[in-house]
PDB file of C-alpha atoms in Angstrom:
ATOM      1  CA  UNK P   1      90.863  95.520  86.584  1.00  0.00           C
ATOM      2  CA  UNK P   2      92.529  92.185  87.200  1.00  0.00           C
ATOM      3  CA  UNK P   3      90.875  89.565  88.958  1.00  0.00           C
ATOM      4  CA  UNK P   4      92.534  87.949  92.350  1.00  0.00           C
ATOM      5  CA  UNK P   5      94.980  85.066  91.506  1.00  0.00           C
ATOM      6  CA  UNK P   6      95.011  82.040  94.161  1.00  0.00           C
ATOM      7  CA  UNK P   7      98.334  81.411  95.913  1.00  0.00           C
ATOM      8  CA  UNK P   8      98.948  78.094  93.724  1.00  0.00           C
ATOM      9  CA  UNK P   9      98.502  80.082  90.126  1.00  0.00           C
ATOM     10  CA  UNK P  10     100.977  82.992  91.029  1.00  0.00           C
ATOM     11  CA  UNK P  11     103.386  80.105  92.720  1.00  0.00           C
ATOM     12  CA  UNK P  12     102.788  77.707  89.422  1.00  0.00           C
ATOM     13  CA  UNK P  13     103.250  80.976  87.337  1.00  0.00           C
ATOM     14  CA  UNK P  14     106.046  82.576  89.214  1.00  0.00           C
ATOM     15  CA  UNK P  15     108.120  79.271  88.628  1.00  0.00           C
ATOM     16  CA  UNK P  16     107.571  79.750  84.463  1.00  0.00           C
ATOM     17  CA  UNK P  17     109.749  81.926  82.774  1.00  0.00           C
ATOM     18  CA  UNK P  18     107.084  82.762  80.234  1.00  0.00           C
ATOM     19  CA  UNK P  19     104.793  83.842  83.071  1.00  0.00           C
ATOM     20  CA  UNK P  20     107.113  85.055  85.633  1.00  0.00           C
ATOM     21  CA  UNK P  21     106.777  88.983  85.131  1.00  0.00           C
ATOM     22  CA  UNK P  22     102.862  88.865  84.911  1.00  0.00           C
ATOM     23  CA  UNK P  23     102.760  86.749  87.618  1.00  0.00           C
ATOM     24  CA  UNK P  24     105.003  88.862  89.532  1.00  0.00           C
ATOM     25  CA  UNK P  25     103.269  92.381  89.379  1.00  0.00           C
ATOM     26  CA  UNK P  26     100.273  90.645  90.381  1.00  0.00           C
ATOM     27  CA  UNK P  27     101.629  89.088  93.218  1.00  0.00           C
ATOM     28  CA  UNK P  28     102.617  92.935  94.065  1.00  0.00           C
ATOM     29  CA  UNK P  29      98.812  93.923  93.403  1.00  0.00           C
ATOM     30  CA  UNK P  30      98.118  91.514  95.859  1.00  0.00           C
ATOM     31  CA  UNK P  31     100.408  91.468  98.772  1.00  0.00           C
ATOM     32  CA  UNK P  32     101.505  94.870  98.780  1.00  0.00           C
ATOM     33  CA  UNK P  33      98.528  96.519 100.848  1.00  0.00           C
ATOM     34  CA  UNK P  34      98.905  93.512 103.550  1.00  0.00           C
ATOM     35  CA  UNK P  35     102.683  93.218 103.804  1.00  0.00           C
ATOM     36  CA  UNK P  36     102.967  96.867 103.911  1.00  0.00           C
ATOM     37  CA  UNK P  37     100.178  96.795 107.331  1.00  0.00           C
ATOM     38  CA  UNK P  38     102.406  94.503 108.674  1.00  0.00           C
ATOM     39  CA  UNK P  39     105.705  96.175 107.820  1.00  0.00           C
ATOM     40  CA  UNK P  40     104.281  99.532 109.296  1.00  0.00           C
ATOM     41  CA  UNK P  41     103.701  98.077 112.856  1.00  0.00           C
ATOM     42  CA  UNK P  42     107.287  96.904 113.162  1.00  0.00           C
ATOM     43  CA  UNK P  43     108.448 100.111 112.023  1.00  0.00           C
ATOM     44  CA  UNK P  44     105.743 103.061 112.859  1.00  0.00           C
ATOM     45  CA  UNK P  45     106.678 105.063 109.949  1.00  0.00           C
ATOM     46  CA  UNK P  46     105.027 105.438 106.663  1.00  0.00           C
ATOM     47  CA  UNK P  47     108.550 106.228 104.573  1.00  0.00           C
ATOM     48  CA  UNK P  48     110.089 103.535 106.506  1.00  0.00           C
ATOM     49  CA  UNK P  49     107.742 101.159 105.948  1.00  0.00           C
ATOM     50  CA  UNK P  50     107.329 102.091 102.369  1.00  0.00           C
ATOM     51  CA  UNK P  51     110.974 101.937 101.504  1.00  0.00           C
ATOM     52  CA  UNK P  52     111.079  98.375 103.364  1.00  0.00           C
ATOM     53  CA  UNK P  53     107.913  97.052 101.270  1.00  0.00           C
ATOM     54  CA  UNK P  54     110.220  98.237  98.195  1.00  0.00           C
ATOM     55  CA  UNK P  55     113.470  96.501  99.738  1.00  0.00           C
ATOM     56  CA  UNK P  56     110.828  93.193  99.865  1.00  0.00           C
ATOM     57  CA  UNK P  57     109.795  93.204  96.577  1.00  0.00           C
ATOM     58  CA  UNK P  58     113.759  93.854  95.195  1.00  0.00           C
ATOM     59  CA  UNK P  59     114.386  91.277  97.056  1.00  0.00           C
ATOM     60  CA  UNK P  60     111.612  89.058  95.950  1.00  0.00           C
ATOM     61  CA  UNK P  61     112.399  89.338  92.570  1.00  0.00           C
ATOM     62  CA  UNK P  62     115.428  89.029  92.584  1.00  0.00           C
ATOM     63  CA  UNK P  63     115.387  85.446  94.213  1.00  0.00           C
ATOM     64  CA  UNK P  64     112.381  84.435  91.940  1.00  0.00           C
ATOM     65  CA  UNK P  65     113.971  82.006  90.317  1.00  0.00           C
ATOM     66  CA  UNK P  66     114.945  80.237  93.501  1.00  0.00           C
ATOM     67  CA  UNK P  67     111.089  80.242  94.967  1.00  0.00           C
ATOM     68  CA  UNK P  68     110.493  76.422  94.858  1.00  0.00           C
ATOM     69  CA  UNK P  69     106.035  76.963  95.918  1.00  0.00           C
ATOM     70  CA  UNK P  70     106.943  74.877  98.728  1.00  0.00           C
ATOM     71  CA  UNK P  71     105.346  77.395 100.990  1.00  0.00           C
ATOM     72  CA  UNK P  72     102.635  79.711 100.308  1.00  0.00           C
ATOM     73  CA  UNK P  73     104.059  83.047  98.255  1.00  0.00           C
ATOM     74  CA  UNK P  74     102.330  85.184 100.977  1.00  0.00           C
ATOM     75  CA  UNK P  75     104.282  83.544 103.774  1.00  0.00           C
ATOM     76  CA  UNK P  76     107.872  83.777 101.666  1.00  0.00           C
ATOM     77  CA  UNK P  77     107.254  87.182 101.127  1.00  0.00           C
ATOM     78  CA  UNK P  78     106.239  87.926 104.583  1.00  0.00           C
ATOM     79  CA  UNK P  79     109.457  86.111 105.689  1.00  0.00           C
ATOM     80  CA  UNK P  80     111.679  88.457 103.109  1.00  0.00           C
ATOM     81  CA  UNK P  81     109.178  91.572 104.616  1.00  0.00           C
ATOM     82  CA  UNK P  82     110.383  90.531 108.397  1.00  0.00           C
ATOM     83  CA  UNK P  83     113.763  90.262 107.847  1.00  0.00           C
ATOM     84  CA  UNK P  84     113.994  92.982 106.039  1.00  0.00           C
ATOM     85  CA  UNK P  85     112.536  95.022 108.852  1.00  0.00           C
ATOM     86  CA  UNK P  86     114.652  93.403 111.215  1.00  0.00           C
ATOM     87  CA  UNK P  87     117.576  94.671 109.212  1.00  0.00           C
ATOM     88  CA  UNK P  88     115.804  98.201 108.812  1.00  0.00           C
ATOM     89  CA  UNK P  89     115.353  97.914 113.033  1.00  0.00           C
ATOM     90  CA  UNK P  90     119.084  96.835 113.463  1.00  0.00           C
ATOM     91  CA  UNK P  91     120.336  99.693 111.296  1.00  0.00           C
ATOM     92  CA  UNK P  92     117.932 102.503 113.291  1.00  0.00           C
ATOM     93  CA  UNK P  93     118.541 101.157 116.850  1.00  0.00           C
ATOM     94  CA  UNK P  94     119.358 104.030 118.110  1.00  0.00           C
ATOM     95  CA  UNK P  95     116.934 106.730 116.442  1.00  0.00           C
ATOM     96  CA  UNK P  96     113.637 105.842 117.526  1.00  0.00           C
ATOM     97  CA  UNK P  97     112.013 108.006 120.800  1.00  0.00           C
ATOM     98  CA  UNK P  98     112.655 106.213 124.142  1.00  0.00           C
ATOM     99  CA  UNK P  99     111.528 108.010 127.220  1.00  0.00           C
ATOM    100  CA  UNK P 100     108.236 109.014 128.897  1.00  0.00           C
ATOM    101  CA  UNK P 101     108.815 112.409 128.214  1.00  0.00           C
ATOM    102  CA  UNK P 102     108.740 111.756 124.685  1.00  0.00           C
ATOM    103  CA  UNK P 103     105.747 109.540 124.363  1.00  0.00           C
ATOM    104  CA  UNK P 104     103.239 112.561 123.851  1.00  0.00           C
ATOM    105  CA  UNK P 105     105.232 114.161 120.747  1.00  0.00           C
ATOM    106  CA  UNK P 106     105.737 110.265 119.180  1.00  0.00           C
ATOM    107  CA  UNK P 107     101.872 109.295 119.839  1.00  0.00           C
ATOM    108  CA  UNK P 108     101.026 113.785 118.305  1.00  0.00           C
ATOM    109  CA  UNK P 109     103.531 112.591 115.367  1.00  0.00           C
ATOM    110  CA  UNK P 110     101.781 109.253 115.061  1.00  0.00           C
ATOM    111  CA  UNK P 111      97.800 110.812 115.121  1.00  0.00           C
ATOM    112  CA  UNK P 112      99.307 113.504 112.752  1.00  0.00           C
ATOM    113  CA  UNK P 113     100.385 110.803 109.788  1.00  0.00           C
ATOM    114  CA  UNK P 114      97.811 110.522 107.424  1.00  0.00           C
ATOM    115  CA  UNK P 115      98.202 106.927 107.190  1.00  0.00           C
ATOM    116  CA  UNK P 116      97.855 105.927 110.810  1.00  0.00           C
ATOM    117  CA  UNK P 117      93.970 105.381 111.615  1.00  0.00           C
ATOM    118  CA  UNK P 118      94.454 104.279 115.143  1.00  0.00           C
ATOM    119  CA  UNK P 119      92.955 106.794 118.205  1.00  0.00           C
ATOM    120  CA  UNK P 120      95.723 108.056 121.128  1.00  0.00           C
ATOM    121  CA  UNK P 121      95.423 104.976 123.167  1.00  0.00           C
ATOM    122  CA  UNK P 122      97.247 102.921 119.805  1.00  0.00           C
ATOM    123  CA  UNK P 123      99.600 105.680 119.537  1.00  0.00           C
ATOM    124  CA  UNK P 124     100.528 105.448 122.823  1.00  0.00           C
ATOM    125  CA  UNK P 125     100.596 101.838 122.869  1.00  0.00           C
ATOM    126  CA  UNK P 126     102.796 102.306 119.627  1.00  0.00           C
ATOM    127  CA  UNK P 127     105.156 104.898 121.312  1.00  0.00           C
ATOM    128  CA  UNK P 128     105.605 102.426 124.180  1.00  0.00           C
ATOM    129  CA  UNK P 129     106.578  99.969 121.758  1.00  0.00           C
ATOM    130  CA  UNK P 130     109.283 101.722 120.390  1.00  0.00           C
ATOM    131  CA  UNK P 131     110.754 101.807 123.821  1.00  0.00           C
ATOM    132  CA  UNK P 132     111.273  98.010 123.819  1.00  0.00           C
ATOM    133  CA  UNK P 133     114.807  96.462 122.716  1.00  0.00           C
ATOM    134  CA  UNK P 134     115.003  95.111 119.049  1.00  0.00           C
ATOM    135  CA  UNK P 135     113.801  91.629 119.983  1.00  0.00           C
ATOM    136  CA  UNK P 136     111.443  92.167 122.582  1.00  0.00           C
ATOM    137  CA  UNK P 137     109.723  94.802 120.101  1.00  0.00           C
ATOM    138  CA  UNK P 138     109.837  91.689 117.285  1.00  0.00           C
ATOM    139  CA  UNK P 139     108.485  89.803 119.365  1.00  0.00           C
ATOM    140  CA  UNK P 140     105.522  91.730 120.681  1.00  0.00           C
ATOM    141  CA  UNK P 141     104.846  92.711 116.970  1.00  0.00           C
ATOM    142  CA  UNK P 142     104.551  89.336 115.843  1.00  0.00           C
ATOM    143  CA  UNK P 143     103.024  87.808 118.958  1.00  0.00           C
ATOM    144  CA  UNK P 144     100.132  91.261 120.023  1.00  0.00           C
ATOM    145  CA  UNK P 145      99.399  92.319 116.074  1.00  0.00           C
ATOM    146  CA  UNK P 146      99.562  89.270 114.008  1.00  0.00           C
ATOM    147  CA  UNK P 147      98.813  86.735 116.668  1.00  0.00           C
ATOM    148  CA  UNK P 148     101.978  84.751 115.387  1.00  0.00           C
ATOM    149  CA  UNK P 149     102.670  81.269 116.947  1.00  0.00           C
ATOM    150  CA  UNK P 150     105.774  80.919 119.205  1.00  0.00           C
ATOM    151  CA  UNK P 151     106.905  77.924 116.725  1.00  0.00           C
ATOM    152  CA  UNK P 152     106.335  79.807 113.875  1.00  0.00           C
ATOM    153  CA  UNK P 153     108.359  83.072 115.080  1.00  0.00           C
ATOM    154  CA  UNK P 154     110.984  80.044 116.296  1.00  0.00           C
ATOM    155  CA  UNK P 155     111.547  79.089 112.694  1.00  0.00           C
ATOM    156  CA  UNK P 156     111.316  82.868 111.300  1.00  0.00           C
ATOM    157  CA  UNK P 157     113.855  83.975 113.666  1.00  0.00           C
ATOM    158  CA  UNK P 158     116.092  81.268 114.622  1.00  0.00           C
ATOM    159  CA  UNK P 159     115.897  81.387 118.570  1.00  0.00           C
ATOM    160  CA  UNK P 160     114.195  78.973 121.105  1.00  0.00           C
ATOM    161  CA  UNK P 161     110.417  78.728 122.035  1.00  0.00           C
ATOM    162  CA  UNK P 162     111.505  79.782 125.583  1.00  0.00           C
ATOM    163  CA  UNK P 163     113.295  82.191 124.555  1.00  0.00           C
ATOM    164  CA  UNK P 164     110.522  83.819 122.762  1.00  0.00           C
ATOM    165  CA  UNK P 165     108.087  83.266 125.520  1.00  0.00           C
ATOM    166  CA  UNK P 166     110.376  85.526 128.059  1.00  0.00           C
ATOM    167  CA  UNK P 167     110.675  88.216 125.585  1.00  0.00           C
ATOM    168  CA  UNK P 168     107.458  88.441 125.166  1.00  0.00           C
ATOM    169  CA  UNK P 169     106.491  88.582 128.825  1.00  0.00           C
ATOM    170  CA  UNK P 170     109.186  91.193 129.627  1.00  0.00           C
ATOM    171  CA  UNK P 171     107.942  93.049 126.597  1.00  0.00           C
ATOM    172  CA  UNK P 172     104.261  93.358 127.821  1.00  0.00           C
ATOM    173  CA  UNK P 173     105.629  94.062 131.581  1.00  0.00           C
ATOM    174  CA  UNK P 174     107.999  97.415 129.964  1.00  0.00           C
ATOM    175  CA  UNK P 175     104.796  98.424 128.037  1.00  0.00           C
ATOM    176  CA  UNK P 176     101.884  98.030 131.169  1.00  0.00           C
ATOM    177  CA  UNK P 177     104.915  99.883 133.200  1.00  0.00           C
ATOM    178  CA  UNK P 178     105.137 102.560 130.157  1.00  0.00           C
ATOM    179  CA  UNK P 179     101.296 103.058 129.738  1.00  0.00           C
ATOM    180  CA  UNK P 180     100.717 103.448 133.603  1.00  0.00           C
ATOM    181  CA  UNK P 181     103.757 105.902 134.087  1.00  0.00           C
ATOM    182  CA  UNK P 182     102.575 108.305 130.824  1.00  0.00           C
ATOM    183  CA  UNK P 183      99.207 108.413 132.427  1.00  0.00           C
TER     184      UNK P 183
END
């Protein structure tokens, strides 16, 4: 088995032709387990979070060449992984469960996928998530789960610190009102 590579040798090695497809698959070695975590609480779904960890790493590779190691490799391919669930989130708008009535099949479907380890409180917490609008469930994600900076999510998706904040408080106001009303 391959040992870890540090950040700077896959970055160094991404940016050499020579080195580029070694460095590359372990990069995926690496990242995939972590991104895919993070993918799978934007999007609930194994599949879906699956197929969007593929869509990253198409991605990644094809813009290899372009990857200047001016930021870490984890945090460019955690920016491709975001937008791509964004997109993912954009295109399914419409498809995920949305009322209390609903909430006890989504958190059964949730506690029935072998890859979710959480207890019924997370899948509830997770099916009142999926009530939230696009942005407000973005920015709960990133905020709640990965304890993501309001400047940072500023920069990843392009809206105002303010902006942020009051998504974020509506978002956990919807989800206390959720919790309390599937009780």
């Amino acid at each position: 088995m391959d040992e870890r590579w540090d950040e700077h040798t896959i970055g160094r090695a991404l940016a050499d032709p020579k080195l580029r497809e070694q460095a590359f698959t372990q990069m995926v070695r690496q990242y995939s387990e972590p991104l895919y975590w993070r993918i799978r609480r934007m999007v609930f779904y194994h599949a879906d979070a699956d197929d969007i960890l593929q869509n990253t790493f198409l991605k990644a590779w094809k813009h290899v060449a372009q990857f200047q190691n001016k930021s870490k490799v984890f945090t460019w391919l955690y920016r491709i992984a975001i937008n791509e669930a964004l997109d993912f989130l954009r295109k399914q708008k419409n498809t995920l469960t949305t009322s209390v009535e609903d909430v006890s099949s989504l958190a059964q479907m949730m506690l029935a996928d072998e890859y979710f380890d959480g207890d019924e409180a997370e899948a509830i917490l997770h099916a009142a998530i999926a009530t939230l609008p696009e942005v407000q469930r973005m920015v709960f994600t990133l905020r709640y789960f990965e304890e993501m900076k309001y400047a940072e999510m500023s920069e990843l998706l392009g809206t105002s610190e303010g902006a942020l904040k009051a998504s974020y408080h509506l978002a956990v106001k919807k989800i206390s009102a959720f919790i309390q009303t599937s009780n």
